[in-house]
XYZ file of N, CA, C and O in Angstrom:
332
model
N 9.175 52.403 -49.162
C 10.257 51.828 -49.964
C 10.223 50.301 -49.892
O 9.815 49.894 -48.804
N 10.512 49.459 -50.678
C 10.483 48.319 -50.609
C 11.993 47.770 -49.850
O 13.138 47.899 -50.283
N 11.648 47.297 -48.913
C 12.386 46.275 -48.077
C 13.702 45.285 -48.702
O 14.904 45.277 -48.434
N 13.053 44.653 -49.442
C 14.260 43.452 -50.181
C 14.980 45.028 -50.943
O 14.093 44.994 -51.797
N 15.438 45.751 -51.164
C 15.990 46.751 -52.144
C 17.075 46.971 -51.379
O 18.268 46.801 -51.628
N 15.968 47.770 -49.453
C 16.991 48.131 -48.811
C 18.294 47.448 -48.124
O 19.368 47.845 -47.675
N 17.459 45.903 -48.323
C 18.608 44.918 -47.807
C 19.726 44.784 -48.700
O 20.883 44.589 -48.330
N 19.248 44.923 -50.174
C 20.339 44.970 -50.756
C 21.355 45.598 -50.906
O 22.491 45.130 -50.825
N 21.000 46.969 -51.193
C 21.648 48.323 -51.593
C 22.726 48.014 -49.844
O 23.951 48.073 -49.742
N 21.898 47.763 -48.937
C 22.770 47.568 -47.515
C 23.788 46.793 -47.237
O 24.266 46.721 -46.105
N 24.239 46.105 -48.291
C 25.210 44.566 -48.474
C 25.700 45.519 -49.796
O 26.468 44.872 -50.507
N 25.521 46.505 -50.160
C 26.353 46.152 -51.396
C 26.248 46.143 -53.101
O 26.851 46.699 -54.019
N 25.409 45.428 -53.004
C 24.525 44.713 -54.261
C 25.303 43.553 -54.194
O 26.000 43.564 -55.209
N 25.594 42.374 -53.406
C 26.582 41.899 -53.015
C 26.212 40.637 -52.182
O 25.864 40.799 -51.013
N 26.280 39.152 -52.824
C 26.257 37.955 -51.690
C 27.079 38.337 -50.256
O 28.185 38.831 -50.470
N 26.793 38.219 -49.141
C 27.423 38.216 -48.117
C 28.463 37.331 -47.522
O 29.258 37.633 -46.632
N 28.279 35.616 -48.458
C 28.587 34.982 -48.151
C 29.968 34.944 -49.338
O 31.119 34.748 -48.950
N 29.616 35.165 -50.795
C 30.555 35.074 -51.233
C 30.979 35.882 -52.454
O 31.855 35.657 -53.290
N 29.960 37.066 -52.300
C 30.639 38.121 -53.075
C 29.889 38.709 -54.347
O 29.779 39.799 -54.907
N 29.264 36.929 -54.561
C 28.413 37.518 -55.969
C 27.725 38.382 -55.774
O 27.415 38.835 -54.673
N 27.097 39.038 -57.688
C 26.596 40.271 -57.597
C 25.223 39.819 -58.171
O 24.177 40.467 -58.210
N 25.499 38.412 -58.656
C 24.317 38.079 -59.626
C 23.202 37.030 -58.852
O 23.575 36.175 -58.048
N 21.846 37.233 -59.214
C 20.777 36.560 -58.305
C 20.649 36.548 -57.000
O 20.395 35.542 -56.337
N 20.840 37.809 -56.516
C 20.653 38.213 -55.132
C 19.049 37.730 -54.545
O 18.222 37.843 -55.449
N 18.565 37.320 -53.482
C 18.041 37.158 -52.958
C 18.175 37.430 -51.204
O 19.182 37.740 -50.568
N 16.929 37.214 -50.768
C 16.912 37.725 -48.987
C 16.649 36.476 -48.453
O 15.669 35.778 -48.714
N 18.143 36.050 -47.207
C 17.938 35.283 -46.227
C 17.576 35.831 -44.878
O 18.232 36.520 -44.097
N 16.368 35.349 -44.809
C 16.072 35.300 -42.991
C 16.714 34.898 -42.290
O 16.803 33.679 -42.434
N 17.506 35.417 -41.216
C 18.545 34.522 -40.300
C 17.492 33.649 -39.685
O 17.573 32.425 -39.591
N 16.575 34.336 -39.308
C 15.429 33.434 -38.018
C 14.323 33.037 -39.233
O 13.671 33.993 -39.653
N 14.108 32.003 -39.706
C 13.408 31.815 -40.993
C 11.750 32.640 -40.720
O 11.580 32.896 -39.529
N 10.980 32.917 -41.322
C 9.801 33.574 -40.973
C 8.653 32.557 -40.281
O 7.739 32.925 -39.543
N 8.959 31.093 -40.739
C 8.413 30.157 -40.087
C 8.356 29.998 -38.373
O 7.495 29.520 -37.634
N 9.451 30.517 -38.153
C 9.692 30.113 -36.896
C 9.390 31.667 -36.178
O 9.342 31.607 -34.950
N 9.197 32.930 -36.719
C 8.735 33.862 -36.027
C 9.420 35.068 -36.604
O 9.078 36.218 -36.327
N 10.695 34.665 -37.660
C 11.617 35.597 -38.044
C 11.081 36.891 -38.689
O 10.175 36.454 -39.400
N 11.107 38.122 -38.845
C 10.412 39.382 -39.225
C 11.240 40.083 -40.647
O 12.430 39.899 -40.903
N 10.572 40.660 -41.214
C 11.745 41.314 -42.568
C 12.578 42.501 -42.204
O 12.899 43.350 -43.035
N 12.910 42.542 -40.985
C 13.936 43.542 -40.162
C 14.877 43.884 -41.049
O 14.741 43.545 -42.224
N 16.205 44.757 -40.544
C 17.700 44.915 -41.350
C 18.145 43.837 -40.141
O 19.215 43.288 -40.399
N 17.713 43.549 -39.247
C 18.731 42.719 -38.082
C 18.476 41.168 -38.421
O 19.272 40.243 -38.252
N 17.427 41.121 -38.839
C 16.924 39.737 -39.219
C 17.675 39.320 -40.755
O 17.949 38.134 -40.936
N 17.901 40.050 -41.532
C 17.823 39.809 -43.048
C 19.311 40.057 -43.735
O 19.955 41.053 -43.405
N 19.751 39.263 -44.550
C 20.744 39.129 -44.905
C 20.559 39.028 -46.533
O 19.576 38.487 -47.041
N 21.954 39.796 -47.516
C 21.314 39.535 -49.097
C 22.519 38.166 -49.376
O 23.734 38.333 -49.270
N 22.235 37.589 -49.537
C 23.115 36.107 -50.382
C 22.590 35.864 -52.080
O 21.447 36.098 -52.475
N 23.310 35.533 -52.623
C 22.945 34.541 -53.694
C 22.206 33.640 -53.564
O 22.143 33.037 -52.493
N 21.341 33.265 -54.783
C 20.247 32.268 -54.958
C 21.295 30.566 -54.815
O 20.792 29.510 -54.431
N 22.513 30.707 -55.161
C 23.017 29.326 -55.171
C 23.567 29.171 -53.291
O 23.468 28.094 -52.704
N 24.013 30.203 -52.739
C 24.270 30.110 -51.573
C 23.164 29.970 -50.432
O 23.216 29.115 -49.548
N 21.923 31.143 -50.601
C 20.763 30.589 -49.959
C 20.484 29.230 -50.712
O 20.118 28.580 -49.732
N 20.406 28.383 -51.727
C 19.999 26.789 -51.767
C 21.158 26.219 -51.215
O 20.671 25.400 -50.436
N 22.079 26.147 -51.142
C 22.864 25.304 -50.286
C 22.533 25.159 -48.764
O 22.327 24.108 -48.157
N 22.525 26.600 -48.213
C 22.356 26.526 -47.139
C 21.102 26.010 -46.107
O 20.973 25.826 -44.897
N 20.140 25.875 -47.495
C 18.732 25.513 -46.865
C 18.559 24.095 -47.410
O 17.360 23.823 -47.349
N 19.295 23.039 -47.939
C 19.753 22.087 -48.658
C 20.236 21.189 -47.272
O 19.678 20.217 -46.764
N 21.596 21.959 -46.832
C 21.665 21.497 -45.532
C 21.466 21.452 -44.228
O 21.600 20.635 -43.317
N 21.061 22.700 -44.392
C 20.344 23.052 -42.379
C 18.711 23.415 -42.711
O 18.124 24.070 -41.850
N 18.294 23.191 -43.390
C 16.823 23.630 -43.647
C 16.627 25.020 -43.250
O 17.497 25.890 -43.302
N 15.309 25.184 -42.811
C 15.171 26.395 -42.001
C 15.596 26.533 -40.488
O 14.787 26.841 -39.612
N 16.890 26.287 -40.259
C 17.414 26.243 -38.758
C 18.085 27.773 -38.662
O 18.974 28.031 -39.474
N 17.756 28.619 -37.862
C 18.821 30.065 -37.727
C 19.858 30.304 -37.933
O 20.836 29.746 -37.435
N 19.852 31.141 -38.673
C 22.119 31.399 -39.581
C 22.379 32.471 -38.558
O 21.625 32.733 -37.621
N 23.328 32.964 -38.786
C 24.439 34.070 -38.888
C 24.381 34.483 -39.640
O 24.190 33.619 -40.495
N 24.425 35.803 -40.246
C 25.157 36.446 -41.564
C 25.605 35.890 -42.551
O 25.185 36.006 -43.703
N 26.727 35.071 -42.077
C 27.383 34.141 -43.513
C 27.044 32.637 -43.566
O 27.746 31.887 -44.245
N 25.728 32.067 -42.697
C 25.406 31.065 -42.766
C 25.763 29.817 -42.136
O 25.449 28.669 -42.453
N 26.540 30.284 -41.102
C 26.781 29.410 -39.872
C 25.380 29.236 -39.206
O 24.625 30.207 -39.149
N 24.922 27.704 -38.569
C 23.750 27.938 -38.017
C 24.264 27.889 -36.525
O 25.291 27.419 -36.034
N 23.360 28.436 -36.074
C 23.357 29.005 -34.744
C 21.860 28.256 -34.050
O 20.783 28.107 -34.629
N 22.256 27.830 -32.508
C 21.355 27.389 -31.635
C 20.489 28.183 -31.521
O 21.184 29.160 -31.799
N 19.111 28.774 -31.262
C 18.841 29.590 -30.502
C 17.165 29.002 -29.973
O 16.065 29.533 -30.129
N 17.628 27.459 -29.183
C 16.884 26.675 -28.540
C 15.676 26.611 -29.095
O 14.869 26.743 -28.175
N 14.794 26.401 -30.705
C 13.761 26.272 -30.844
C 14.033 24.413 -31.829
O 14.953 24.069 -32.572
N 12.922 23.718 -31.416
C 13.053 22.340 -32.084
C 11.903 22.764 -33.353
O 10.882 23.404 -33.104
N 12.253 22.307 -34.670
C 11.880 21.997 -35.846
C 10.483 21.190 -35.544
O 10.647 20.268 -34.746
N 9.345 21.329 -35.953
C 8.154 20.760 -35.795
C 8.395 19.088 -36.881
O 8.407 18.925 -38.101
N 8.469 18.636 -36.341
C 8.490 17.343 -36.810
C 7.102 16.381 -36.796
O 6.406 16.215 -35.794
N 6.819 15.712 -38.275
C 5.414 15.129 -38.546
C 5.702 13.873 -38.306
O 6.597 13.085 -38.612
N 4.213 13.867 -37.350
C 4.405 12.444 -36.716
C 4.054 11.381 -38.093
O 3.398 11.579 -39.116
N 4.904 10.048 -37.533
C 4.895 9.150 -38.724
C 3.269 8.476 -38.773
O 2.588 8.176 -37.792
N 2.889 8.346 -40.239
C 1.978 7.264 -40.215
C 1.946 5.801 -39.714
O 3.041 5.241 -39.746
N 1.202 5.284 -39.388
C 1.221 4.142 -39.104
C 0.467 3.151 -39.989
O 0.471 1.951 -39.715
């Protein structure tokens, strides 16, 4: 079965954050960059305008469910400056 379906149908058909029904998409709480997996524990369904906000302002830093970010002690790889 495809994965993004079950996350959905599992929310609802339904943003988590704010209800919409329209342009659902899948947030990684733990972004996949950083190690995050396409779990049901990992994955959350939001809206396309709520996942861009939220990655607008915390980048790929670890959410919560409704997009609170949460510590969970890993530092952002940061590119060293040119000189």
């Amino acid at each position: 079965s495809d994965w993004k379906e079950d996350i959905r149908k599992a929310y609802g058909y339904s943003c988590w954050i704010c209800g919409s029904p329209y342009n659902l998409t899948i947030h990684h709480m733990r972004a996949k960059v950083h190690n995050g997996t396409n779990s049901k524990d990992n994955c959350v369904c939001w809206c396309e305008d709520c996942h861009r906000a939220y990655y607008k302002k915390f980048g790929t830093r670890t959410s919560d469910k409704l997009g609170n970010p949460i510590n969970d002690n890993y530092k952002p790889i940061r590119k060293k400056k040119r000189r």
